[in-house]
Coordinates of N, CA and C in Angstrom, one line a residue:
M1499 N -37.5 146.4 -25.1 CA -38.1 146.5 -23.9 C -39.2 145.5 -23.6
N1500 N -39.6 145.2 -22.7 CA -40.5 144.0 -22.4 C -41.9 144.6 -22.0
A1501 N -42.8 144.3 -22.9 CA -44.2 145.0 -22.9 C -44.6 145.2 -21.5
D1502 N -44.0 144.5 -20.4 CA -44.9 144.4 -19.3 C -44.0 145.1 -18.4
S1503 N -43.2 145.8 -18.9 CA -42.1 146.8 -17.8 C -41.3 147.1 -18.6
D1504 N -40.6 148.0 -17.8 CA -39.6 149.1 -18.5 C -38.0 148.4 -18.6
A1505 N -37.9 146.9 -18.5 CA -36.6 146.3 -18.2 C -36.3 145.8 -19.6
P1506 N -35.1 145.9 -20.0 CA -34.6 145.5 -21.3 C -35.0 144.2 -21.7
V1507 N -35.4 143.5 -22.8 CA -35.7 142.1 -23.1 C -34.0 141.5 -23.0
A1508 N -34.7 140.0 -22.6 CA -33.0 139.0 -22.5 C -32.3 139.3 -23.6
G1509 N -31.0 139.7 -23.4 CA -30.1 139.8 -24.6 C -30.0 141.2 -24.6
G1510 N -30.7 142.1 -24.6 CA -30.6 143.6 -25.1 C -29.7 144.5 -24.5
T1511 N -28.2 143.8 -24.1 CA -27.3 144.8 -23.7 C -26.5 145.2 -24.4
P1512 N -25.4 146.1 -24.1 CA -24.5 146.5 -24.9 C -23.5 145.1 -25.1
A1513 N -22.9 144.4 -24.0 CA -22.5 142.9 -24.3 C -22.9 142.2 -25.0
A1514 N -24.2 141.9 -25.0 CA -24.8 140.9 -25.7 C -24.8 141.2 -27.5
D1515 N -24.8 143.0 -27.4 CA -24.8 143.6 -28.9 C -23.4 143.5 -29.5
A1516 N -22.3 143.7 -28.3 CA -20.8 143.7 -29.1 C -20.6 141.9 -29.3
R1517 N -21.1 141.2 -28.4 CA -20.8 139.5 -29.1 C -21.4 139.2 -30.4
A1518 N -22.5 139.8 -30.6 CA -23.2 139.5 -31.6 C -22.6 140.2 -32.7
A1519 N -22.0 141.5 -32.3 CA -21.2 142.0 -33.6 C -19.9 141.2 -33.9
C1520 N -19.5 140.7 -32.9 CA -18.1 139.7 -32.9 C -18.5 138.5 -33.7
E1521 N -20.3 138.0 -33.7 CA -20.3 136.6 -34.2 C -20.3 137.2 -35.7
A1522 N -20.9 138.1 -36.0 CA -21.1 138.0 -37.5 C -19.7 138.5 -37.9
L1523 N -18.9 138.9 -37.5 CA -17.3 139.6 -38.1 C -16.6 138.3 -38.1
G1524 N -16.9 137.4 -37.2 CA -16.8 136.0 -37.3 C -16.7 135.1 -38.4
G1525 N -17.8 135.5 -38.6 CA -18.5 134.5 -39.9 C -18.3 135.1 -41.3
F1526 N -17.5 136.6 -41.1 CA -17.3 137.4 -42.5 C -16.3 137.1 -43.1
D1527 N -16.5 136.9 -44.4 CA -15.4 136.8 -45.4 C -14.8 137.6 -46.4
P1528 N -14.3 138.7 -46.2 CA -14.2 139.4 -47.7 C -14.1 139.0 -48.8
E1529 N -13.4 137.7 -49.0 CA -13.2 136.8 -50.2 C -14.7 136.8 -51.1
K1530 N -15.6 136.8 -49.9 CA -16.7 136.4 -50.8 C -18.0 137.3 -50.7
Y1531 N -17.6 138.9 -50.1 CA -18.2 140.1 -50.1 C -18.7 140.5 -51.6
T1532 N -18.2 140.4 -52.7 CA -18.5 140.4 -54.0 C -19.3 139.5 -54.8
A1533 N -19.4 138.1 -54.3 CA -19.9 137.1 -54.5 C -21.1 137.4 -55.3
K1534 N -21.6 136.7 -56.2 CA -23.0 136.6 -56.7 C -23.6 135.6 -55.8
G1535 N -24.9 135.9 -55.7 CA -26.3 135.4 -55.1 C -26.0 135.1 -53.5
P1536 N -26.5 134.2 -53.1 CA -26.5 134.2 -51.5 C -24.9 134.3 -50.8
V1537 N -24.1 133.7 -51.3 CA -23.0 133.7 -50.6 C -22.4 134.6 -50.5
G1538 N -22.5 135.8 -51.5 CA -22.1 137.4 -51.4 C -23.1 137.9 -50.4
E1539 N -24.7 137.6 -50.8 CA -25.3 138.7 -49.9 C -25.1 138.3 -48.3
V1540 N -24.6 136.9 -47.8 CA -24.5 136.4 -46.5 C -23.2 137.4 -45.9
A1541 N -22.3 137.5 -46.7 CA -21.1 138.5 -46.4 C -21.1 139.9 -46.4
F1542 N -22.1 140.4 -47.4 CA -22.5 141.6 -47.2 C -23.2 141.9 -45.7
N1543 N -24.2 141.1 -45.6 CA -25.1 141.3 -44.5 C -24.2 141.2 -43.3
R1544 N -23.6 140.1 -43.5 CA -22.5 139.8 -41.6 C -21.9 141.2 -41.6
Y1545 N -21.2 141.6 -42.8 CA -20.6 143.1 -42.9 C -21.1 143.9 -42.1
G1546 N -22.1 144.1 -42.6 CA -23.2 145.4 -42.1 C -23.4 145.1 -40.7
A1547 N -24.1 143.9 -40.2 CA -24.2 143.6 -38.8 C -23.4 144.1 -38.3
A1548 N -22.2 143.6 -38.5 CA -21.0 143.9 -37.6 C -21.0 145.5 -37.1
G1549 N -21.0 146.2 -37.9 CA -21.1 147.5 -38.1 C -22.4 147.9 -36.9
A1550 N -23.3 147.8 -37.7 CA -24.6 148.4 -37.0 C -24.4 147.8 -35.5
L1551 N -24.4 146.3 -35.1 CA -24.4 145.8 -33.5 C -23.0 146.4 -32.7
S1552 N -22.1 146.4 -33.5 CA -21.1 147.3 -32.5 C -21.6 148.9 -32.2
A1553 N -22.1 149.0 -33.4 CA -22.5 150.8 -33.0 C -23.4 150.7 -31.8
A1554 N -24.4 149.8 -31.7 CA -25.4 149.8 -30.5 C -24.4 149.3 -29.5
A1555 N -23.8 148.4 -29.4 CA -22.5 148.7 -28.0 C -22.2 149.6 -27.7
A1556 N -21.6 150.1 -28.5 CA -20.7 151.3 -28.2 C -21.7 152.7 -27.6
A1557 N -22.9 152.8 -28.4 CA -23.9 153.6 -27.6 C -24.2 153.6 -26.5
G1558 N -24.3 152.2 -25.8 CA -25.0 151.7 -24.8 C -24.0 151.6 -23.5
D1559 N -22.5 151.5 -24.0 CA -21.5 151.3 -23.1 C -20.4 151.6 -23.9
P1560 N -19.5 152.9 -23.4 CA -18.6 153.0 -24.2 C -17.0 152.5 -24.3
A1561 N -17.3 151.1 -23.1 CA -16.0 150.5 -23.6 C -16.0 149.5 -24.9
Y1562 N -17.3 149.9 -25.2 CA -17.2 149.1 -26.7 C -16.9 150.2 -28.1
K1563 N -16.7 151.5 -27.7 CA -16.2 152.4 -28.5 C -15.0 151.7 -29.5
E1564 N -13.8 151.6 -29.1 CA -12.9 151.3 -29.8 C -13.4 149.9 -31.0
L1565 N -14.3 149.3 -30.7 CA -14.7 148.3 -31.6 C -15.5 148.5 -32.6
A1566 N -16.6 149.5 -32.3 CA -17.6 149.9 -33.3 C -16.3 151.4 -34.2
Q1567 N -15.3 151.9 -33.4 CA -14.8 152.6 -34.7 C -13.9 152.1 -35.4
T1568 N -13.4 150.8 -35.0 CA -12.5 149.7 -36.2 C -13.2 149.3 -37.2
I1569 N -14.5 148.6 -36.6 CA -15.3 148.1 -37.3 C -15.6 149.3 -38.7
R1570 N -15.8 150.3 -38.0 CA -16.8 151.6 -39.1 C -15.1 152.0 -39.7
R1571 N -14.4 152.0 -39.1 CA -13.2 152.6 -39.9 C -12.9 151.6 -41.3
S1572 N -13.0 150.3 -41.1 CA -13.0 149.1 -42.1 C -14.1 149.5 -43.2
Q1573 N -15.1 149.6 -42.9 CA -16.5 150.0 -43.4 C -16.2 151.5 -44.5
D1574 N -15.9 152.4 -43.9 CA -15.8 153.7 -45.0 C -14.5 153.4 -45.9
R1575 N -13.4 152.9 -45.6 CA -12.3 152.6 -46.3 C -12.8 151.7 -47.5
Q1576 N -13.3 150.8 -47.0 CA -13.7 149.8 -47.8 C -15.0 150.2 -49.4
A1577 N -15.8 151.0 -48.4 CA -16.5 151.9 -49.5 C -15.6 153.1 -50.3
R1578 N -14.8 153.4 -49.9 CA -14.1 154.4 -50.7 C -12.9 153.9 -51.6
V1579 N -12.6 152.5 -51.3 CA -11.4 152.1 -52.5 C -12.2 150.8 -53.0
F1580 N -13.6 150.7 -52.4 CA -13.9 149.3 -53.4 C -13.3 148.0 -53.3
D1581 N -12.6 147.9 -52.6 CA -11.7 146.7 -52.2 C -11.5 146.4 -50.3
F1582 N -11.1 145.2 -50.5 CA -10.3 144.8 -48.9 C -9.1 145.1 -48.9
D1583 N -8.6 146.3 -49.2 CA -6.7 146.2 -49.4 C -6.1 146.3 -47.9
A1584 N -5.0 146.7 -47.9 CA -4.2 145.9 -46.8 C -5.0 147.0 -45.4
T1585 N -5.1 148.3 -45.7 CA -5.7 148.9 -44.6 C -6.9 148.7 -44.1
V1586 N -7.9 148.3 -44.8 CA -9.2 147.4 -44.4 C -8.9 146.2 -43.5
K1587 N -8.2 145.7 -44.2 CA -7.9 144.0 -43.4 C -7.1 144.2 -42.1
K1588 N -6.2 145.3 -42.0 CA -5.8 145.7 -41.1 C -6.7 145.8 -39.9
D1589 N -7.4 146.5 -40.2 CA -8.9 147.0 -39.3 C -9.5 145.8 -39.1
L1590 N -9.9 145.1 -39.8 CA -10.8 143.8 -39.8 C -9.9 143.1 -38.6
D1591 N -8.6 142.9 -38.8 CA -7.7 142.0 -37.8 C -7.6 142.8 -36.6
R1592 N -7.8 143.9 -36.4 CA -8.1 144.4 -34.9 C -9.0 144.6 -34.3
A1593 N -10.1 144.4 -35.0 CA -11.5 144.4 -34.6 C -11.7 143.1 -34.2
R1594 N -10.9 142.0 -34.8 CA -11.2 140.5 -34.5 C -10.1 140.2 -32.6
E1595 N -9.2 140.9 -32.9 CA -8.4 141.1 -32.0 C -9.2 141.4 -30.5
I1596 N -10.1 142.7 -31.0 CA -10.8 143.2 -29.6 C -11.9 142.4 -29.2
C1597 N -12.1 141.6 -30.4 CA -13.6 140.7 -30.1 C -12.9 139.5 -29.5
R1598 N -11.9 138.9 -29.8 CA -11.0 137.9 -28.9 C -10.8 138.3 -27.5
A1599 N -10.7 139.5 -27.0 CA -10.6 139.9 -25.7 C -11.8 140.3 -24.9
L1600 N -12.9 139.7 -25.6 CA -14.1 140.3 -24.8 C -14.4 139.3 -24.0

């Protein structure tokens, strides 16, 4: 919120959050997720940011619910199997398809 009013700050919309989630996901490479050092940290944080931002978008507008659910499903599965298996990759591909349609 803007300190001078109750209006949201520029870019603080569900659509902006969804676009930011898609941008984070677009820069995410699962192959780098377990890399040591800055490369791995970037991948880890982009994946997390995609989940957090898509959840924020869905909380503000149900039109982004599928994006948030798809990313969350991929994250939950990855956390269970400790790998980017075919199921996780399928969800990531679907999330990227949703992003392309935004």
